[in-house]
mmCIF file of C-alpha atoms in Angstrom:
data_model
loop_
_atom_site.group_PDB
_atom_site.id
_atom_site.type_symbol
_atom_site.label_atom_id
_atom_site.label_comp_id
_atom_site.label_asym_id
_atom_site.label_seq_id
_atom_site.Cartn_x
_atom_site.Cartn_y
_atom_site.Cartn_z
ATOM 1 C CA MET A 1 0.000 0.000 0.000
ATOM 2 C CA ASN A 2 2.934 2.364 0.516
ATOM 3 C CA SER A 3 4.669 1.755 -2.803
ATOM 4 C CA PRO A 4 6.321 4.772 -4.447
ATOM 5 C CA LYS A 5 3.568 4.842 -7.067
ATOM 6 C CA CYS A 6 0.816 4.905 -4.410
ATOM 7 C CA LEU A 7 2.604 7.618 -2.439
ATOM 8 C CA ALA A 8 3.127 9.689 -5.581
ATOM 9 C CA GLU A 9 -0.530 9.346 -6.599
ATOM 10 C CA ARG A 10 -1.682 10.266 -3.100
ATOM 11 C CA ALA A 11 0.606 13.328 -3.062
ATOM 12 C CA LEU A 12 -0.633 14.358 -6.514
ATOM 13 C CA HIS A 13 -4.263 13.949 -5.418
ATOM 14 C CA THR A 14 -3.658 15.971 -2.253
ATOM 15 C CA ALA A 15 -1.773 18.750 -4.011
ATOM 16 C CA LEU A 16 -4.028 19.150 -7.030
ATOM 17 C CA GLY A 17 -7.427 17.922 -5.960
ATOM 18 C CA PRO A 18 -9.454 15.250 -7.756
ATOM 19 C CA ASP A 19 -10.221 17.185 -10.962
ATOM 20 C CA LEU A 20 -6.674 18.340 -11.589
ATOM 21 C CA THR A 21 -5.364 14.902 -10.641
ATOM 22 C CA ARG A 22 -7.457 13.341 -13.419
ATOM 23 C CA LEU A 23 -6.198 15.993 -15.845
ATOM 24 C CA ALA A 24 -2.586 15.408 -14.804
ATOM 25 C CA LYS A 25 -2.975 11.651 -15.256
ATOM 26 C CA ALA A 26 -4.525 12.169 -18.702
ATOM 27 C CA LEU A 27 -1.610 14.398 -19.731
ATOM 28 C CA ILE A 28 0.918 11.867 -18.461
ATOM 29 C CA ARG A 29 -0.845 9.072 -20.372
ATOM 30 C CA SER A 30 -0.873 11.128 -23.570
ATOM 31 C CA PHE A 31 2.924 11.503 -23.394
ATOM 32 C CA SER A 32 3.384 7.794 -22.815
ATOM 33 C CA HIS A 33 3.237 6.916 -26.522
ATOM 34 C CA SER A 34 6.426 7.388 -28.511
ATOM 35 C CA SER A 35 4.596 9.008 -31.456
ATOM 36 C CA VAL A 36 3.497 11.957 -29.291
ATOM 37 C CA ARG A 37 7.007 12.395 -27.917
ATOM 38 C CA TYR A 38 8.380 12.114 -31.478
ATOM 39 C CA VAL A 39 6.169 14.973 -32.689
ATOM 40 C CA LEU A 40 7.173 17.121 -29.706
ATOM 41 C CA VAL A 41 10.842 16.445 -30.430
ATOM 42 C CA GLY A 42 10.130 17.464 -34.033
ATOM 43 C CA PHE A 43 8.702 20.810 -32.923
ATOM 44 C CA SER A 44 11.683 21.439 -30.637
ATOM 45 C CA ASN A 45 14.000 20.336 -33.443
ATOM 46 C CA THR A 46 12.485 22.945 -35.744
ATOM 47 C CA ALA A 47 12.867 25.665 -33.111
ATOM 48 C CA VAL A 48 16.490 24.742 -32.352
ATOM 49 C CA GLY A 49 17.401 24.569 -36.034
ATOM 50 C CA PHE A 50 15.809 27.939 -36.753
ATOM 51 C CA ALA A 51 17.498 29.494 -33.707
ATOM 52 C CA VAL A 52 20.920 28.275 -34.850
ATOM 53 C CA ILE A 53 20.282 29.580 -38.365
ATOM 54 C CA TRP A 54 19.200 32.950 -36.961
ATOM 55 C CA VAL A 55 22.265 33.227 -34.687
ATOM 56 C CA ALA A 56 24.579 32.132 -37.498
ATOM 57 C CA LEU A 57 23.137 34.795 -39.809
ATOM 58 C CA ARG A 58 22.752 37.657 -37.344
ATOM 59 C CA CYS A 59 25.599 37.134 -34.868
ATOM 60 C CA PHE A 60 28.280 35.334 -36.853
ATOM 61 C CA GLY A 61 27.582 36.838 -40.270
ATOM 62 C CA LEU A 62 27.480 33.498 -42.076
ATOM 63 C CA ASP A 63 25.917 33.341 -45.525
ATOM 64 C CA ASN A 64 22.585 31.562 -46.048
ATOM 65 C CA VAL A 65 24.075 28.242 -47.130
ATOM 66 C CA ALA A 66 26.521 28.034 -44.215
ATOM 67 C CA ALA A 67 23.864 29.146 -41.712
ATOM 68 C CA ASN A 68 21.427 26.586 -43.100
ATOM 69 C CA ALA A 69 24.027 23.811 -42.880
ATOM 70 C CA ALA A 70 24.858 24.779 -39.297
ATOM 71 C CA GLY A 71 21.207 24.887 -38.292
ATOM 72 C CA TYR A 72 20.333 21.558 -39.861
ATOM 73 C CA SER A 73 23.455 19.898 -38.439
ATOM 74 C CA VAL A 74 22.713 21.032 -34.894
ATOM 75 C CA ALA A 75 19.018 20.194 -35.280
ATOM 76 C CA PHE A 76 19.872 16.712 -36.582
ATOM 77 C CA LEU A 77 22.054 15.979 -33.550
ATOM 78 C CA TRP A 78 19.457 17.531 -31.200
ATOM 79 C CA SER A 79 16.735 15.365 -32.691
ATOM 80 C CA PHE A 80 18.874 12.239 -32.510
ATOM 81 C CA ALA A 81 19.782 12.834 -28.863
ATOM 82 C CA LEU A 82 16.215 13.566 -27.716
ATOM 83 C CA ASN A 83 14.688 10.732 -29.704
ATOM 84 C CA ARG A 84 17.307 8.328 -28.414
ATOM 85 C CA LYS A 85 16.979 9.270 -24.745
ATOM 86 C CA TRP A 86 13.372 10.458 -24.358
ATOM 87 C CA THR A 87 11.246 9.207 -27.245
ATOM 88 C CA PHE A 88 12.528 5.642 -27.537
ATOM 89 C CA TYR A 89 14.636 5.149 -24.360
ATOM 90 C CA HIS A 90 17.410 3.560 -26.414
ATOM 91 C CA ARG A 91 20.414 2.146 -24.557
ATOM 92 C CA GLY A 92 22.300 0.586 -27.448
ATOM 93 C CA ALA A 93 25.503 1.731 -29.082
ATOM 94 C CA VAL A 94 25.399 5.427 -29.971
ATOM 95 C CA GLY A 95 27.614 5.322 -33.073
ATOM 96 C CA SER A 96 25.701 2.637 -34.937
ATOM 97 C CA ALA A 97 22.381 4.198 -33.922
ATOM 98 C CA LEU A 98 23.557 7.570 -35.264
ATOM 99 C CA LEU A 99 24.440 6.006 -38.620
ATOM 100 C CA ARG A 100 21.071 4.244 -38.775
ATOM 101 C CA TYR A 101 19.382 7.539 -37.855
ATOM 102 C CA LEU A 102 21.168 9.282 -40.718
ATOM 103 C CA LEU A 103 20.096 6.522 -43.106
ATOM 104 C CA ALA A 104 16.471 6.629 -41.888
ATOM 105 C CA THR A 105 16.453 10.421 -42.235
ATOM 106 C CA LEU A 106 17.791 10.231 -45.791
ATOM 107 C CA VAL A 107 15.185 7.618 -46.748
ATOM 108 C CA ALA A 108 12.431 9.774 -45.230
ATOM 109 C CA TYR A 109 13.693 12.805 -47.135
ATOM 110 C CA GLY A 110 13.786 10.776 -50.351
ATOM 111 C CA MET A 111 10.162 9.750 -49.800
ATOM 112 C CA ASN A 112 9.309 13.390 -49.107
ATOM 113 C CA LEU A 113 10.844 14.421 -52.444
ATOM 114 C CA LEU A 114 9.083 11.593 -54.275
ATOM 115 C CA VAL A 115 5.698 12.683 -52.912
ATOM 116 C CA VAL A 116 6.413 16.328 -53.751
ATOM 117 C CA VAL A 117 7.447 15.515 -57.329
ATOM 118 C CA LEU A 118 4.493 13.179 -57.943
ATOM 119 C CA LEU A 119 1.896 15.513 -56.430
ATOM 120 C CA GLU A 120 3.327 18.565 -58.160
ATOM 121 C CA ARG A 121 2.369 16.967 -61.478
ATOM 122 C CA ARG A 122 -1.256 16.705 -60.347
ATOM 123 C CA LEU A 123 -1.569 19.950 -58.408
ATOM 124 C CA SER A 124 -0.419 23.433 -59.298
ATOM 125 C CA GLN A 125 3.155 24.643 -58.944
ATOM 126 C CA GLY A 126 3.697 26.146 -55.492
ATOM 127 C CA SER A 127 0.760 24.344 -53.904
ATOM 128 C CA LEU A 128 1.106 24.157 -50.138
ATOM 129 C CA PHE A 129 -0.783 20.859 -50.183
ATOM 130 C CA VAL A 130 2.166 19.347 -52.026
ATOM 131 C CA GLN A 131 4.534 20.506 -49.301
ATOM 132 C CA ILE A 132 2.219 19.457 -46.466
ATOM 133 C CA ASP A 133 1.834 15.965 -47.933
ATOM 134 C CA GLY A 134 5.605 15.751 -48.323
ATOM 135 C CA MET A 135 6.119 16.806 -44.700
ATOM 136 C CA LEU A 136 3.566 14.296 -43.447
ATOM 137 C CA THR A 137 5.236 11.560 -45.494
ATOM 138 C CA TYR A 138 8.641 12.515 -44.107
ATOM 139 C CA THR A 139 7.340 12.460 -40.540
ATOM 140 C CA ALA A 140 5.609 9.073 -40.891
ATOM 141 C CA VAL A 141 8.552 7.395 -42.646
ATOM 142 C CA ALA A 142 11.109 8.905 -40.263
ATOM 143 C CA TYR A 143 9.071 7.820 -37.219
ATOM 144 C CA ALA A 144 8.723 4.265 -38.521
ATOM 145 C CA GLY A 145 12.426 4.172 -39.326
ATOM 146 C CA ALA A 146 13.360 5.496 -35.897
ATOM 147 C CA ARG A 147 11.042 3.170 -34.022
ATOM 148 C CA TYR A 148 11.732 -0.063 -35.884
ATOM 149 C CA PHE A 149 15.203 0.371 -37.402
ATOM 150 C CA VAL A 150 17.188 2.994 -35.484
ATOM 151 C CA PHE A 151 15.966 2.441 -31.928
ATOM 152 C CA PRO A 152 14.385 -1.015 -32.020
ATOM 153 C CA THR A 153 12.852 -2.476 -28.882
ATOM 154 C CA ASN A 154 14.472 -5.829 -29.568
ATOM 155 C CA ARG A 155 18.118 -5.657 -28.656
ATOM 156 C CA ALA A 156 19.395 -7.340 -31.837
ATOM 157 C CA LEU A 157 20.215 -4.021 -33.524
ATOM 158 C CA SER A 158 20.583 -1.852 -30.452
ATOM 159 C CA GLY A 159 23.473 -3.415 -28.731
#
């Protein structure tokens, strides 16, 4: 009866009251699935990448190409680290996981480009729907690659 989980739930209930306790539990449950954490990492990845690009342009005077490369490089490593530790709780070898992550990212980007090229033929040039579909494809393929290839739950690939 006095397990850490019971004590934590009792403390949460006492501190927040019954309504907020239910809300807190619902929020915790919603973050329990790796796909939700993956999307949140993606949003933070975008913010970090943009921030690095902005600093590189405004503070270091880099040109657009160099600033873009810096931003995407930092964002790639940020995304890898957060997905490895928080999204998928991976404990395998870092080096091989990083190479698999790079491969999965390249495959996802290739699928993104394929969708963009194919849809551009059917929709008008500059259509945002083309880009949105490409982004959704990238996200789905990259998530599947990360979950099943880069950070697998079976330990055969992870260590």
